mmCIF file of C-alpha atoms in Angstrom:
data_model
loop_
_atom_site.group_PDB
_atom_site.id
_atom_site.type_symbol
_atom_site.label_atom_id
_atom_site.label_comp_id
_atom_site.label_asym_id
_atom_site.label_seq_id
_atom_site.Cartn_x
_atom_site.Cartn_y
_atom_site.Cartn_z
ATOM 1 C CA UNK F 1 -5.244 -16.961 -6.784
ATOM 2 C CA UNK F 2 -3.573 -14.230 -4.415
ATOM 3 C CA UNK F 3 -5.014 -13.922 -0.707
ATOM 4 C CA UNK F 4 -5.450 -10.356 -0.653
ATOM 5 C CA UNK F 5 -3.831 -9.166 2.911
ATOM 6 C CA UNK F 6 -6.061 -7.192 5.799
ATOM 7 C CA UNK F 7 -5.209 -4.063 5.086
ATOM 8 C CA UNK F 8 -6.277 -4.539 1.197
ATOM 9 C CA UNK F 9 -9.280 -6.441 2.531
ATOM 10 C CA UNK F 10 -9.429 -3.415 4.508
ATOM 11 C CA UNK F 11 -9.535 -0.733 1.725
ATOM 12 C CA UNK F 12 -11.842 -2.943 -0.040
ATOM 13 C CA UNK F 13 -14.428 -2.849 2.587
ATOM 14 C CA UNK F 14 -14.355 1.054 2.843
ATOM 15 C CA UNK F 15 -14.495 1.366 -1.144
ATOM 16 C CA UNK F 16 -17.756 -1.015 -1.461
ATOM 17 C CA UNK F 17 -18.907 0.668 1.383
ATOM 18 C CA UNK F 18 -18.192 4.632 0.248
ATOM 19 C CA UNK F 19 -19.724 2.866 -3.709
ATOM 20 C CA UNK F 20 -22.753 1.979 -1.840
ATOM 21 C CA UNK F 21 -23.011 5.214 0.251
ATOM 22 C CA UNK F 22 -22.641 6.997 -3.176
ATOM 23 C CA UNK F 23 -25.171 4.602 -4.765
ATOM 24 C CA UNK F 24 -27.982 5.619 -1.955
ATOM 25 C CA UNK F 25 -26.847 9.497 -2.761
ATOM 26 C CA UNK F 26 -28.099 9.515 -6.310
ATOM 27 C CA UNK F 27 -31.129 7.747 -5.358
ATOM 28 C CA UNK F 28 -31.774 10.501 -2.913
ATOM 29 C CA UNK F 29 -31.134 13.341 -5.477
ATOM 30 C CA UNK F 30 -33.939 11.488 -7.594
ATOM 31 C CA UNK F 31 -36.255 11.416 -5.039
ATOM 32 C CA UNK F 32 -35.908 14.960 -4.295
ATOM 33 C CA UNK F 33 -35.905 16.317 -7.929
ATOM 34 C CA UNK F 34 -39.552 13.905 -7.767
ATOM 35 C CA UNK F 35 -40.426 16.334 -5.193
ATOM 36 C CA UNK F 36 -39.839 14.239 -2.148
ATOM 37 C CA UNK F 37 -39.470 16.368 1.267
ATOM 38 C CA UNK F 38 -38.509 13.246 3.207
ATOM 39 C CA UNK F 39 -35.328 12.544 1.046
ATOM 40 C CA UNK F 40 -34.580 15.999 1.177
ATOM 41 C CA UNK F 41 -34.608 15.372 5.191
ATOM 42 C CA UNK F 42 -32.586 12.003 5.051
ATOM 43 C CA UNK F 43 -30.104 14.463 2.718
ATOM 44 C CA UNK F 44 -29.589 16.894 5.750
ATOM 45 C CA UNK F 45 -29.808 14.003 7.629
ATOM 46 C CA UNK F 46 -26.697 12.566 6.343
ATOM 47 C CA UNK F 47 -24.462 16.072 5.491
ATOM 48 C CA UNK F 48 -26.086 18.163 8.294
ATOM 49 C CA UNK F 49 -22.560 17.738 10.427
ATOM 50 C CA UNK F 50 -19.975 17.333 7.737
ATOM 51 C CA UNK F 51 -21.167 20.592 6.582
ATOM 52 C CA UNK F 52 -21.580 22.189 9.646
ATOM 53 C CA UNK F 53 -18.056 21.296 10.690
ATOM 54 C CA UNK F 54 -16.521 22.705 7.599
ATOM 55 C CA UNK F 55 -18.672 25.921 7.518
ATOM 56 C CA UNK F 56 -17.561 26.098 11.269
ATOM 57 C CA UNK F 57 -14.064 25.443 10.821
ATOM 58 C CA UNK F 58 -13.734 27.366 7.752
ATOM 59 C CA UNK F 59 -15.861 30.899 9.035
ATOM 60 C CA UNK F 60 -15.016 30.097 12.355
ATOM 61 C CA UNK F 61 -18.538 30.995 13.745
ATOM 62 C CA UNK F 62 -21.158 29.074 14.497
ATOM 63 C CA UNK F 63 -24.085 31.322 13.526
ATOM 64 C CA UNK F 64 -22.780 31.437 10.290
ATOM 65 C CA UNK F 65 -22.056 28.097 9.864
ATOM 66 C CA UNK F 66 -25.361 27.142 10.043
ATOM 67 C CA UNK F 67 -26.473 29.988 7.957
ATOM 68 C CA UNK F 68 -24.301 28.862 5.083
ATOM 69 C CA UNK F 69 -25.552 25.126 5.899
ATOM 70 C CA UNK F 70 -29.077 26.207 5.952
ATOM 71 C CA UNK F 71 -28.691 27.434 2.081
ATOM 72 C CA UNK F 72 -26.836 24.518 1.137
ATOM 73 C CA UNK F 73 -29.473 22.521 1.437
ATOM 74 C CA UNK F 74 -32.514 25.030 0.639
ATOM 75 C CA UNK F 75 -29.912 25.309 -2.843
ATOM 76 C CA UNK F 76 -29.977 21.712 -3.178
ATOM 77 C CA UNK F 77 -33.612 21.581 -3.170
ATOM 78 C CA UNK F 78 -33.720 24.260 -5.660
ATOM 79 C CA UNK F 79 -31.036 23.047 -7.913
ATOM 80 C CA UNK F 80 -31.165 19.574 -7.260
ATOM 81 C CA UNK F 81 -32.576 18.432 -10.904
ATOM 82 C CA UNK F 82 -29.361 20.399 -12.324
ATOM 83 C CA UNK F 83 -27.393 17.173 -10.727
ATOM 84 C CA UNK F 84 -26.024 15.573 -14.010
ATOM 85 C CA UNK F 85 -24.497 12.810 -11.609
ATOM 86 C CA UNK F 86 -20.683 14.084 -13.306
ATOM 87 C CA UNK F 87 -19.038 14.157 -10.335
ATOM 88 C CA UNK F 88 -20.231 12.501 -6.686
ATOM 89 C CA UNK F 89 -23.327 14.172 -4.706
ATOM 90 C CA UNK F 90 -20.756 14.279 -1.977
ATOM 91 C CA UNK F 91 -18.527 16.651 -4.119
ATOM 92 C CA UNK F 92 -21.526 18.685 -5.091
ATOM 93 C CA UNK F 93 -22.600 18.824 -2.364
ATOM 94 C CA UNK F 94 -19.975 20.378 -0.603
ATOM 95 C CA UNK F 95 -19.508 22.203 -3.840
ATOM 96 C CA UNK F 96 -22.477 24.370 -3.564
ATOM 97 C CA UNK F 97 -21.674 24.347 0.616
ATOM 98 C CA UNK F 98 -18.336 25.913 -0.428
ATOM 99 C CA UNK F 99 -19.458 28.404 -2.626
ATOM 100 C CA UNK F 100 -22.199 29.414 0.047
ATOM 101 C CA UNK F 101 -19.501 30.116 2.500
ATOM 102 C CA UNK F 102 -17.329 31.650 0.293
ATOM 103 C CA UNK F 103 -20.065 34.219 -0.505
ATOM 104 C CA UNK F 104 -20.700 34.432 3.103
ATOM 105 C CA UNK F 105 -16.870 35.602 3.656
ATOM 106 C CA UNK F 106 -17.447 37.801 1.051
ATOM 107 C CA UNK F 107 -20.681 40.047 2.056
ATOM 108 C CA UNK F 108 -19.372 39.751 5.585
ATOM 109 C CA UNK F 109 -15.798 39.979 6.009
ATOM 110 C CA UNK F 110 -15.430 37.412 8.741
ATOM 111 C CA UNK F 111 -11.963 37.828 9.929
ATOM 112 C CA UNK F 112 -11.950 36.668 13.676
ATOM 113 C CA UNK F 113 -12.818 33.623 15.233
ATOM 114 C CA UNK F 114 -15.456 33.265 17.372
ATOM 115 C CA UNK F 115 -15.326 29.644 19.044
ATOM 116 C CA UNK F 116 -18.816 28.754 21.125
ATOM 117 C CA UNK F 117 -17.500 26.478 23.289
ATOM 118 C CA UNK F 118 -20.520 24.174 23.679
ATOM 119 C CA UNK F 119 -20.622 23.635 20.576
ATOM 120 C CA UNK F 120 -16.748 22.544 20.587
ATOM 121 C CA UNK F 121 -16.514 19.051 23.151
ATOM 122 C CA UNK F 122 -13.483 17.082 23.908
ATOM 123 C CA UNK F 123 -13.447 13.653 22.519
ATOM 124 C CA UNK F 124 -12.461 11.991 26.102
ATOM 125 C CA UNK F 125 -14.119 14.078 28.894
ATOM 126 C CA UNK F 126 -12.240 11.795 31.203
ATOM 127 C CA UNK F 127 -8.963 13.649 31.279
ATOM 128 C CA UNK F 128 -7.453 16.079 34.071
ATOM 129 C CA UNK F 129 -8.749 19.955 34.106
ATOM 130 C CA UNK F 130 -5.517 21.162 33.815
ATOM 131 C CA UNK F 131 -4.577 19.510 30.466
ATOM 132 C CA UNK F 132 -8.211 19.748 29.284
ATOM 133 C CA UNK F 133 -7.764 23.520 29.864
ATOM 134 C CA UNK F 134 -4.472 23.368 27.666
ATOM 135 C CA UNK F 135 -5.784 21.345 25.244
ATOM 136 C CA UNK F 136 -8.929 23.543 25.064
ATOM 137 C CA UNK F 137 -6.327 26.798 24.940
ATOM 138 C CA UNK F 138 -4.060 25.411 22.191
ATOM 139 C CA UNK F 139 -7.558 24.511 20.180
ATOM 140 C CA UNK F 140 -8.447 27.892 20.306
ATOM 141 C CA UNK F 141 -5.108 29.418 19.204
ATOM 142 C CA UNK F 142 -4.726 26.803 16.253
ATOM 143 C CA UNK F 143 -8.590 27.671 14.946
ATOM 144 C CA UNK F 144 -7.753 31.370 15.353
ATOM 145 C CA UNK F 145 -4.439 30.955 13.401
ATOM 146 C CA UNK F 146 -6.364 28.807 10.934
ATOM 147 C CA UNK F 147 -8.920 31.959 10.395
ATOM 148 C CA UNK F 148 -5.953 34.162 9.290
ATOM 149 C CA UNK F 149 -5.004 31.718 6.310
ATOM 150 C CA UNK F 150 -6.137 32.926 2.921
ATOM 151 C CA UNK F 151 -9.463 31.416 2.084
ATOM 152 C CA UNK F 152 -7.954 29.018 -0.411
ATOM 153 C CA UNK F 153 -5.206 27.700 1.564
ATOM 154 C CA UNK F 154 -7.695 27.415 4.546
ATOM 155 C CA UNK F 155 -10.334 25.123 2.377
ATOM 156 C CA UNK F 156 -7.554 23.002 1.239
ATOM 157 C CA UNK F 157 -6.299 22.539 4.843
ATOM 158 C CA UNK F 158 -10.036 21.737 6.042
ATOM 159 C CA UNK F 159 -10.926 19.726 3.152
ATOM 160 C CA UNK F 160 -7.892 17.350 3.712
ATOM 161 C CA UNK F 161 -6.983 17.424 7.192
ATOM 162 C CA UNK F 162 -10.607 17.635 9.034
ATOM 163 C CA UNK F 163 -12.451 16.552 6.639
ATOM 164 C CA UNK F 164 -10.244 13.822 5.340
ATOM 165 C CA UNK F 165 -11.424 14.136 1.460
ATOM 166 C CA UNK F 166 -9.207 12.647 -1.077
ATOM 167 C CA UNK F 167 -7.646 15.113 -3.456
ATOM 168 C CA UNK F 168 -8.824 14.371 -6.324
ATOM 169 C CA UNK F 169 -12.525 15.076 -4.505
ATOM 170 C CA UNK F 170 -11.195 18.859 -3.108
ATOM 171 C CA UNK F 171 -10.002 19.539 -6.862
ATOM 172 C CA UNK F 172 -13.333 18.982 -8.356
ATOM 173 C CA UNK F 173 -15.141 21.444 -4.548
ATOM 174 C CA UNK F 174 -13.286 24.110 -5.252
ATOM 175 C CA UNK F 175 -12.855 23.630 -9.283
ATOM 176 C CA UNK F 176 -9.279 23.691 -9.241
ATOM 177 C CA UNK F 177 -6.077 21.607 -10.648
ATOM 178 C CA UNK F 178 -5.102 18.771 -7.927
ATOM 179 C CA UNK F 179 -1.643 19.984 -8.083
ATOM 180 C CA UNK F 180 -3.177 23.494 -7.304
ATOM 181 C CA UNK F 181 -4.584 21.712 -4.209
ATOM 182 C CA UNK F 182 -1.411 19.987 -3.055
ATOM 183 C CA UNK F 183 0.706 23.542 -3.515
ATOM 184 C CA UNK F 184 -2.039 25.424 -1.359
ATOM 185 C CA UNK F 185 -2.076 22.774 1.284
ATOM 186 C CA UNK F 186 1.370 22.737 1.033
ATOM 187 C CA UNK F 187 1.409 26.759 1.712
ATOM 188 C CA UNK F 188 -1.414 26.445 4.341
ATOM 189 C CA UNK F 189 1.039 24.289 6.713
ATOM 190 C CA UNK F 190 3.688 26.263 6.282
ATOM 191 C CA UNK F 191 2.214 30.136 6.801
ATOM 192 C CA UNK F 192 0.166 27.996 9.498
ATOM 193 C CA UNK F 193 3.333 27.131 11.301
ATOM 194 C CA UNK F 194 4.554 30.934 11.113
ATOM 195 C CA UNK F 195 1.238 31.787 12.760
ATOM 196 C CA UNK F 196 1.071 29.459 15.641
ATOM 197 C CA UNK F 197 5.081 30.265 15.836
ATOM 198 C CA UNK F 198 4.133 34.151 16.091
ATOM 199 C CA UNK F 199 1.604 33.708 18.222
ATOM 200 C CA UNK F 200 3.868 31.609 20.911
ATOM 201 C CA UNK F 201 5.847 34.105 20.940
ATOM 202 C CA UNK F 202 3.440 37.353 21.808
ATOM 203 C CA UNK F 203 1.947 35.696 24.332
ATOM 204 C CA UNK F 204 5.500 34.534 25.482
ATOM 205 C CA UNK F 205 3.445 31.255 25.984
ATOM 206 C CA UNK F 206 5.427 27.989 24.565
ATOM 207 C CA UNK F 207 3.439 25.072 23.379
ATOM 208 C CA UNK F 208 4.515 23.136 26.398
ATOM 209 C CA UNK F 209 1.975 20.757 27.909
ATOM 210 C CA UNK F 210 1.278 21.099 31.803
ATOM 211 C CA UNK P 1 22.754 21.175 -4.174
ATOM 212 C CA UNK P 2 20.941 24.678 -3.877
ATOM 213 C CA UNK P 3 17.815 23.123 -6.230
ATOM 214 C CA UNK P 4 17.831 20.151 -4.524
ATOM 215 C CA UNK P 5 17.142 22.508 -1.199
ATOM 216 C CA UNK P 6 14.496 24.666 -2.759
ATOM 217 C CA UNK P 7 12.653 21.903 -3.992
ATOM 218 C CA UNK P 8 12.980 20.090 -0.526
ATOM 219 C CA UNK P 9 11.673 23.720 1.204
ATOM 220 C CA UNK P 10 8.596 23.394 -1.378
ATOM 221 C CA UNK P 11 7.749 19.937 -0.156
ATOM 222 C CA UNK P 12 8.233 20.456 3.007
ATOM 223 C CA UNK P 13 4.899 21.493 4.744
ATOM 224 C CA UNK P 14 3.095 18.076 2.412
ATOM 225 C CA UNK P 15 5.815 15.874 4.331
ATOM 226 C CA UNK P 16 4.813 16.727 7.569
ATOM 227 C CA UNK P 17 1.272 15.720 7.085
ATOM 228 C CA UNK P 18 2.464 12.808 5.653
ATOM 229 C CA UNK P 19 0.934 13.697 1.869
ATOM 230 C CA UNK P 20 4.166 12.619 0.000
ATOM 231 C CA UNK P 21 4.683 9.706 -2.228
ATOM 232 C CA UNK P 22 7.128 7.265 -1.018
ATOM 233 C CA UNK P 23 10.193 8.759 -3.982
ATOM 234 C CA UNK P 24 9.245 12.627 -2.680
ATOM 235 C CA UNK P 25 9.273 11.166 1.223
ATOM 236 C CA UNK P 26 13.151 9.935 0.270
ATOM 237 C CA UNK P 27 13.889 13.000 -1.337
ATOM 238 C CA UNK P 28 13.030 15.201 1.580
ATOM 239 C CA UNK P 29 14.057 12.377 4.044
ATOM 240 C CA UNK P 30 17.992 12.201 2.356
ATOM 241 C CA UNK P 31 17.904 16.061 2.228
ATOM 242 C CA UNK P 32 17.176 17.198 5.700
ATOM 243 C CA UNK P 33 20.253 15.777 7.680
ATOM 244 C CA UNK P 34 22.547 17.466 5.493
ATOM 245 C CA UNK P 35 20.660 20.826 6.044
ATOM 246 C CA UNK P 36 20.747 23.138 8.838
ATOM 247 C CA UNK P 37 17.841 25.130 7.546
ATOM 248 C CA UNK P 38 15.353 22.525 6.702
ATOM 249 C CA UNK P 39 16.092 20.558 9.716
ATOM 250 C CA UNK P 40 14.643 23.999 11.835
ATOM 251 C CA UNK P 41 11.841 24.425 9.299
ATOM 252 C CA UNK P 42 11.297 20.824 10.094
ATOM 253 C CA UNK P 43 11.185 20.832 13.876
ATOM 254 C CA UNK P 44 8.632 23.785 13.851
ATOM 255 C CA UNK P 45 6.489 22.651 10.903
ATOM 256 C CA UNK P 46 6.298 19.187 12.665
ATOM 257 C CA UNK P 47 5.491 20.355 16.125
ATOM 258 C CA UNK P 48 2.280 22.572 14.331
ATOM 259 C CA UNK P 49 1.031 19.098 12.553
ATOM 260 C CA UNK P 50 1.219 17.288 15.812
ATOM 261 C CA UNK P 51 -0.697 19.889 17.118
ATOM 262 C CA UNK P 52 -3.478 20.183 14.521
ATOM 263 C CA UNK P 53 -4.108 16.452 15.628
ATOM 264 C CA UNK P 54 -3.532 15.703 19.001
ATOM 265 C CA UNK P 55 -5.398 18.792 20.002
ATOM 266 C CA UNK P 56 -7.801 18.095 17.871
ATOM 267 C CA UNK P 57 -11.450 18.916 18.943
ATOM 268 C CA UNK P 58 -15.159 17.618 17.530
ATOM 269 C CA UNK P 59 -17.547 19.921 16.648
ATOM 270 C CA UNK P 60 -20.521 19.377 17.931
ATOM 271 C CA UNK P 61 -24.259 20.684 15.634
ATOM 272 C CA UNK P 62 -25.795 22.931 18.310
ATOM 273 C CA UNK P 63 -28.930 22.311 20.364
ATOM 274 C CA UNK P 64 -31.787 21.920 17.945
ATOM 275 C CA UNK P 65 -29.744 22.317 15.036
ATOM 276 C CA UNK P 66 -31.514 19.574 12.511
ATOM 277 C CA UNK P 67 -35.050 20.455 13.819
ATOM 278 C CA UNK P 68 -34.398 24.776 12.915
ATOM 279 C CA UNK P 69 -32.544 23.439 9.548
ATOM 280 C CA UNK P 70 -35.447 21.579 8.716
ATOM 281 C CA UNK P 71 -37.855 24.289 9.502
ATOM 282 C CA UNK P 72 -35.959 26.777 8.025
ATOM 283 C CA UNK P 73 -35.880 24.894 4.531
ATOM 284 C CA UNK P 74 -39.424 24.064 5.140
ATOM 285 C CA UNK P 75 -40.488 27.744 5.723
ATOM 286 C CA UNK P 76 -38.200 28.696 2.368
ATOM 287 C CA UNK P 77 -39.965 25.886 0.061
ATOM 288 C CA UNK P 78 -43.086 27.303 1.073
ATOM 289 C CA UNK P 79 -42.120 30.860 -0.024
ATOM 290 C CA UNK P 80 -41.113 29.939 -3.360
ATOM 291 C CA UNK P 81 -43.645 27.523 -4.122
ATOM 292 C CA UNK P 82 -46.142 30.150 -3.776
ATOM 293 C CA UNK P 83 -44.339 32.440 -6.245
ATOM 294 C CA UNK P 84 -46.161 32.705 -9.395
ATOM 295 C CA UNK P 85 -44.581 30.812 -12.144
ATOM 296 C CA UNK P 86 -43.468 32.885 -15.067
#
């Protein structure tokens, strides 16, 4: 018999893990297609910030964000019995998130980003105001370059780089090849790099840390 | 040599955020000393992915958030529970 190694052991843990996270999902679903308001809260509960943080990320304002998350989940509760179980309630549920924002672009023509900055906090408070303020600066420019990516390339780019979703997940949100996915993530880095490049340069500003 | 460049350019953006299989990693990674043009792609493409995480900032839910969601959803059931089925 092998001895699996740590980092297998590893991968294990977070697959049995993510299968039982999955497993409590469907049983959720069922309890809200019963009718049941409380797994319908444990639901937002559980997606209330994933979603938020895409919506955010992806319309780049909060007011919005939680407009689109909002209908996700009044959607859900709607359309919840039309859950064949097909794909993960994860991917659907982002799915119909997704599809919400996109809609949202749509009717409103978001084009600019509008960070709230107590909504946005630094991970280590602890560090000097000077590089805090750069760090906060170069945050803002990347999420304002990210804003003025095509919607497609700018889910993929979310999807897999904030949201850490495995491809195979994205391709089934936004109904789509995974090679379609790679090439658009792919693009997204690139016309990304152009942006922040651009950008540098108007505000004769290099990306140089204090 | 000339496809063997194009189809490095097309990979490159993937390869910085480390999304490449380990045969596509070697065919960018053999490529890009012998190339002028990818090697400045490369520099600029990697400083942007170092960027997206090392800057990298949480998003917080806003005051209140779950509580209005909730009441918001709430307030919604309501309205089209009392709708009168067809």
């Amino acid at each position: 018999m092998q001895t699996r190694n740590p980092e297998s052991k590893r991968l294990q843990g977070i697959r049995s893990k993510e299968t039982s996270l999955a497993k409590k999902d469907d049983l959720l679903v069922k309890e809200v297609i019963r009718g049941n308001d409380a797994a319908l809260a444990e639901l937002i509960e559980l997606y209330e910030e994933k979603l938020f943080c895409f919506a955010y990320r992806f319309l780049g304002c909060a007011q919005d964000a939680e407009e689109v998350v909002r209908d996700t989940f009044i959607a859900i509760w709607q359309r919840a019995s039309e859950f064949k179980g097909d794909s993960s309630v994860r991917s659907w549920v982002y799915g119909i998130c997704r599809n919400i924002a996109i809609s949202k672009l749509r009717r409103k023509k978001v084009t600019t980003v509008c960070p709230v900055p107590d909504i946005v906090c630094d991970p280590s408070p602890s560090v000097n105001p000077e590089y805090q303020a750069w760090r906060n600066y170069r945050a803002n420019l990347l999420a304002t370059c990210i804003q003025q990516l095509p919607p497609a390339a700018r889910e993929a780019l979310i999807l897999r780089v904030y949201q850490e979703l495995a491809y195979e997940e994205i391709a089934r949100i936004c109904t789509c090849p995974v090679g379609t996915i790679r090439s658009r993530l792919n693009y997204a880095m690139k016309r990304l790099t152009r942006l922040v490049m651009a950008m540098d340069k108007e505000n004769n500003l290099g990306e140089n840390e204090p | 040599m000339k496809t063997q460049h194009a189809a490095v350019k097309r990979l490159l953006g993937l390869y910085v955020l480390g999304e490449l299989g380990p045969e596509e990693t070697r065919f960018v990674a053999d490529h890009v000393p012998r190339c002028l043009s990818c090697q400045a792609d490369l520099q600029n493409l990697l400083r942007v992915a170092q960027e997206l995480r090392s800057v990298e900032v949480q998003v917080k839910l806003p005051p209140d958030f779950r509580k209005r969601i909730l009441n918001e959803v709430g307030k919604a059931q309501e309205k089209i529970r009392q709708k009168p089925k067809k």
